mmCIF file of C-alpha atoms in Angstrom:
data_model
loop_
_atom_site.group_PDB
_atom_site.id
_atom_site.type_symbol
_atom_site.label_atom_id
_atom_site.label_comp_id
_atom_site.label_asym_id
_atom_site.label_seq_id
_atom_site.Cartn_x
_atom_site.Cartn_y
_atom_site.Cartn_z
ATOM 1 C CA UNK Q 25 -6.423 -22.953 1.086
ATOM 2 C CA UNK Q 26 -3.054 -23.724 -0.087
ATOM 3 C CA UNK Q 27 -1.296 -20.811 -2.092
ATOM 4 C CA UNK Q 28 0.490 -23.351 -4.380
ATOM 5 C CA UNK Q 29 1.938 -22.854 -7.777
ATOM 6 C CA UNK Q 30 1.263 -19.681 -8.001
ATOM 7 C CA UNK Q 31 3.211 -18.349 -5.064
ATOM 8 C CA UNK Q 32 6.227 -20.343 -6.345
ATOM 9 C CA UNK Q 33 5.623 -18.073 -9.530
ATOM 10 C CA UNK Q 34 5.799 -15.071 -7.494
ATOM 11 C CA UNK Q 35 8.948 -16.392 -5.451
ATOM 12 C CA UNK Q 36 10.554 -16.885 -8.827
ATOM 13 C CA UNK Q 37 9.876 -13.038 -9.750
ATOM 14 C CA UNK Q 38 10.915 -11.738 -6.761
ATOM 15 C CA UNK Q 39 14.026 -13.779 -6.609
ATOM 16 C CA UNK Q 40 14.856 -12.513 -10.364
ATOM 17 C CA UNK Q 41 14.474 -8.841 -9.161
ATOM 18 C CA UNK Q 42 16.551 -9.351 -6.004
ATOM 19 C CA UNK Q 43 19.046 -10.773 -7.867
ATOM 20 C CA UNK Q 44 19.476 -7.996 -10.595
ATOM 21 C CA UNK Q 45 18.898 -5.286 -7.304
ATOM 22 C CA UNK Q 46 21.584 -6.931 -5.490
ATOM 23 C CA UNK Q 47 23.813 -6.870 -8.584
ATOM 24 C CA UNK Q 48 22.979 -3.399 -9.303
ATOM 25 C CA UNK Q 49 24.001 -1.950 -5.624
ATOM 26 C CA UNK Q 50 27.264 -0.901 -4.922
ATOM 27 C CA UNK Q 51 27.144 -1.398 -1.190
ATOM 28 C CA UNK Q 52 27.548 -4.330 0.739
ATOM 29 C CA UNK Q 53 24.813 -3.161 3.021
ATOM 30 C CA UNK Q 54 22.835 -3.184 -0.179
ATOM 31 C CA UNK Q 55 23.235 -6.785 -0.924
ATOM 32 C CA UNK Q 56 23.052 -7.905 2.999
ATOM 33 C CA UNK Q 57 19.639 -6.029 2.930
ATOM 34 C CA UNK Q 58 18.572 -8.207 -0.334
ATOM 35 C CA UNK Q 59 19.891 -10.949 1.333
ATOM 36 C CA UNK Q 60 18.126 -10.831 4.489
ATOM 37 C CA UNK Q 61 14.838 -9.940 2.500
ATOM 38 C CA UNK Q 62 14.817 -12.902 0.399
ATOM 39 C CA UNK Q 63 15.841 -15.329 3.580
ATOM 40 C CA UNK Q 64 12.842 -13.852 5.242
ATOM 41 C CA UNK Q 65 10.477 -14.322 2.217
ATOM 42 C CA UNK Q 66 11.479 -17.578 1.636
ATOM 43 C CA UNK Q 67 10.733 -18.728 5.197
ATOM 44 C CA UNK Q 68 7.686 -17.101 5.169
ATOM 45 C CA UNK Q 69 6.544 -18.784 1.867
ATOM 46 C CA UNK Q 70 7.427 -22.074 3.121
ATOM 47 C CA UNK Q 71 5.486 -21.578 6.523
ATOM 48 C CA UNK Q 72 2.614 -20.271 4.356
ATOM 49 C CA UNK Q 73 3.056 -23.377 2.324
ATOM 50 C CA UNK Q 74 3.036 -25.674 5.598
ATOM 51 C CA UNK Q 75 -0.073 -23.980 6.644
ATOM 52 C CA UNK Q 76 1.635 -22.363 9.496
ATOM 53 C CA UNK Q 77 -0.016 -18.700 8.820
ATOM 54 C CA UNK Q 78 0.921 -16.777 11.672
ATOM 55 C CA UNK Q 79 4.628 -17.471 11.504
ATOM 56 C CA UNK Q 80 4.417 -16.756 7.604
ATOM 57 C CA UNK Q 81 2.556 -13.345 8.602
ATOM 58 C CA UNK Q 82 5.388 -12.458 10.998
ATOM 59 C CA UNK Q 83 8.125 -13.623 8.574
ATOM 60 C CA UNK Q 84 6.818 -11.848 5.722
ATOM 61 C CA UNK Q 85 6.070 -8.568 7.541
ATOM 62 C CA UNK Q 86 9.588 -8.594 8.484
ATOM 63 C CA UNK Q 87 10.738 -9.074 4.849
ATOM 64 C CA UNK Q 88 8.276 -6.195 3.556
ATOM 65 C CA UNK Q 89 10.053 -3.630 6.562
ATOM 66 C CA UNK Q 90 13.216 -4.480 4.487
ATOM 67 C CA UNK Q 91 11.639 -3.700 1.129
ATOM 68 C CA UNK Q 92 8.162 -2.175 1.211
ATOM 69 C CA UNK Q 93 7.971 -1.701 -2.604
ATOM 70 C CA UNK Q 94 7.877 -5.261 -3.322
ATOM 71 C CA UNK Q 95 4.716 -6.104 -4.795
ATOM 72 C CA UNK Q 96 5.438 -9.794 -4.385
ATOM 73 C CA UNK Q 97 6.212 -9.536 -0.675
ATOM 74 C CA UNK Q 98 2.713 -7.639 -0.630
ATOM 75 C CA UNK Q 99 0.836 -10.474 -2.521
ATOM 76 C CA UNK Q 100 2.697 -12.678 -0.479
ATOM 77 C CA UNK Q 101 1.694 -11.104 2.907
ATOM 78 C CA UNK Q 102 -2.129 -10.606 1.300
ATOM 79 C CA UNK Q 103 -2.199 -14.469 0.867
ATOM 80 C CA UNK Q 104 -1.296 -14.890 4.809
ATOM 81 C CA UNK Q 105 -3.905 -12.584 5.531
ATOM 82 C CA UNK Q 106 -6.592 -14.286 3.575
ATOM 83 C CA UNK Q 107 -5.306 -17.600 4.729
ATOM 84 C CA UNK Q 108 -5.972 -16.329 8.531
ATOM 85 C CA UNK Q 109 -9.769 -15.075 7.012
ATOM 86 C CA UNK Q 110 -8.861 -11.687 7.861
ATOM 87 C CA UNK Q 111 -10.566 -10.332 4.604
ATOM 88 C CA UNK Q 112 -10.809 -6.544 5.666
ATOM 89 C CA UNK Q 113 -6.998 -6.170 5.864
ATOM 90 C CA UNK Q 114 -6.250 -8.006 2.747
ATOM 91 C CA UNK Q 115 -8.958 -5.225 0.758
ATOM 92 C CA UNK Q 116 -6.864 -2.600 2.818
ATOM 93 C CA UNK Q 117 -3.421 -4.027 1.834
ATOM 94 C CA UNK Q 118 -4.095 -4.366 -2.019
ATOM 95 C CA UNK Q 119 -7.227 -2.627 -3.314
ATOM 96 C CA UNK Q 120 -5.746 1.107 -3.530
ATOM 97 C CA UNK Q 121 -2.711 -0.288 -5.784
ATOM 98 C CA UNK Q 122 -4.927 -2.692 -7.767
ATOM 99 C CA UNK Q 123 -7.167 0.352 -8.517
ATOM 100 C CA UNK Q 124 -4.444 2.767 -9.549
ATOM 101 C CA UNK Q 125 -2.399 0.530 -11.667
ATOM 102 C CA UNK Q 126 -3.061 0.116 -15.182
ATOM 103 C CA UNK Q 127 -2.493 -3.933 -15.678
ATOM 104 C CA UNK Q 128 -2.524 -5.091 -11.934
ATOM 105 C CA UNK Q 129 -1.206 -8.558 -11.062
ATOM 106 C CA UNK Q 130 -3.627 -11.484 -11.755
ATOM 107 C CA UNK Q 131 -2.878 -12.779 -8.133
ATOM 108 C CA UNK Q 132 -3.985 -9.533 -6.280
ATOM 109 C CA UNK Q 133 -7.051 -9.298 -8.161
ATOM 110 C CA UNK Q 134 -7.774 -12.828 -7.281
ATOM 111 C CA UNK Q 135 -7.200 -12.114 -3.441
ATOM 112 C CA UNK Q 136 -9.555 -8.931 -3.791
ATOM 113 C CA UNK Q 137 -11.997 -11.168 -5.469
ATOM 114 C CA UNK Q 138 -11.995 -13.929 -3.112
ATOM 115 C CA UNK Q 139 -11.774 -11.592 -0.014
ATOM 116 C CA UNK Q 140 -14.887 -9.682 -1.337
ATOM 117 C CA UNK Q 141 -16.928 -12.959 -1.895
ATOM 118 C CA UNK Q 142 -15.903 -14.371 1.644
ATOM 119 C CA UNK Q 143 -17.364 -11.240 3.261
ATOM 120 C CA UNK Q 144 -20.714 -11.611 0.860
ATOM 121 C CA UNK Q 145 -19.813 -8.713 -0.579
ATOM 122 C CA UNK Q 146 -20.674 -10.301 -4.157
ATOM 123 C CA UNK Q 147 -21.034 -7.141 -6.224
ATOM 124 C CA UNK Q 148 -17.393 -5.937 -5.384
ATOM 125 C CA UNK Q 149 -16.177 -9.429 -5.983
ATOM 126 C CA UNK Q 150 -17.812 -9.869 -9.297
ATOM 127 C CA UNK Q 151 -16.171 -6.656 -10.431
ATOM 128 C CA UNK Q 152 -12.693 -7.929 -9.399
ATOM 129 C CA UNK Q 153 -13.574 -11.471 -11.312
ATOM 130 C CA UNK Q 154 -14.463 -9.207 -14.625
ATOM 131 C CA UNK Q 155 -11.063 -7.980 -14.455
ATOM 132 C CA UNK Q 156 -9.466 -11.330 -13.729
ATOM 133 C CA UNK Q 157 -11.176 -12.558 -16.678
ATOM 134 C CA UNK Q 158 -9.944 -9.357 -19.079
ATOM 135 C CA UNK Q 159 -6.160 -10.232 -17.898
ATOM 136 C CA UNK Q 160 -6.855 -14.021 -18.704
ATOM 137 C CA UNK Q 161 -9.991 -14.751 -20.631
ATOM 138 C CA UNK Q 162 -9.109 -18.787 -20.317
ATOM 139 C CA UNK Q 163 -9.511 -18.471 -16.614
ATOM 140 C CA UNK Q 164 -11.930 -20.677 -16.434
ATOM 141 C CA UNK Q 165 -12.113 -21.400 -12.629
ATOM 142 C CA UNK Q 166 -12.302 -17.719 -11.780
ATOM 143 C CA UNK Q 167 -14.696 -17.276 -14.912
ATOM 144 C CA UNK Q 168 -17.510 -20.042 -13.073
ATOM 145 C CA UNK Q 169 -16.947 -18.480 -9.736
ATOM 146 C CA UNK Q 170 -17.912 -14.946 -11.352
ATOM 147 C CA UNK Q 171 -21.081 -16.747 -12.940
ATOM 148 C CA UNK Q 172 -22.099 -18.540 -10.203
ATOM 149 C CA UNK Q 173 -22.245 -15.249 -8.057
ATOM 150 C CA UNK Q 174 -24.184 -13.612 -10.717
ATOM 151 C CA UNK Q 175 -26.766 -16.347 -10.608
ATOM 152 C CA UNK Q 176 -26.542 -15.960 -6.915
ATOM 153 C CA UNK Q 177 -27.408 -12.158 -7.138
ATOM 154 C CA UNK Q 178 -30.041 -12.892 -10.096
ATOM 155 C CA UNK Q 179 -28.358 -10.828 -12.227
ATOM 156 C CA UNK Q 180 -29.575 -13.367 -15.268
ATOM 157 C CA UNK Q 181 -29.481 -10.533 -18.089
ATOM 158 C CA UNK Q 182 -25.479 -9.915 -17.350
ATOM 159 C CA UNK Q 183 -24.980 -13.930 -16.610
ATOM 160 C CA UNK Q 184 -26.550 -14.702 -20.171
ATOM 161 C CA UNK Q 185 -24.235 -12.109 -22.149
ATOM 162 C CA UNK Q 186 -21.093 -13.564 -20.391
ATOM 163 C CA UNK Q 187 -22.417 -17.164 -20.833
ATOM 164 C CA UNK Q 188 -23.362 -16.982 -24.170
ATOM 165 C CA UNK Q 189 -19.946 -16.858 -25.732
ATOM 166 C CA UNK Q 190 -18.744 -19.782 -24.266
ATOM 167 C CA UNK Q 191 -21.627 -21.929 -25.852
ATOM 168 C CA UNK Q 192 -20.576 -20.592 -29.149
ATOM 169 C CA UNK Q 193 -16.700 -20.409 -29.291
#
């Protein structure tokens, strides 16, 4: 699974944040710190995009050590873990923050839903898919994935309730 345009958008958000942070920093080490984190993050993104997942994980992990609070780096790290099929680690990395945040990032929710789905923990996957749809009611791809899981779990009443509005928009 290639990360695609979503990671590119996350990369742009991080670059914007880093630029603002760097311009606000008063010391040279602050500027160097941001510059190094961005370089590592960009190299990690490129490795991820080229399906060099182990290298991506290493580079992004180094960037995270420099900027441990960055949700963009955490999400990108989660993408690398997911690509390596390390689903439990994705969940450990992202779930607590997603549960505590009033409006978590859509990509964090997607990684959680997909990880639980890969682990055949469909009830939890469905729960995360519902949150994705709450944030973006037009997200047909994830809606269909959720409806498919509801069908697989034989949760037909719930499936009908969620599917019926799609028939009569």
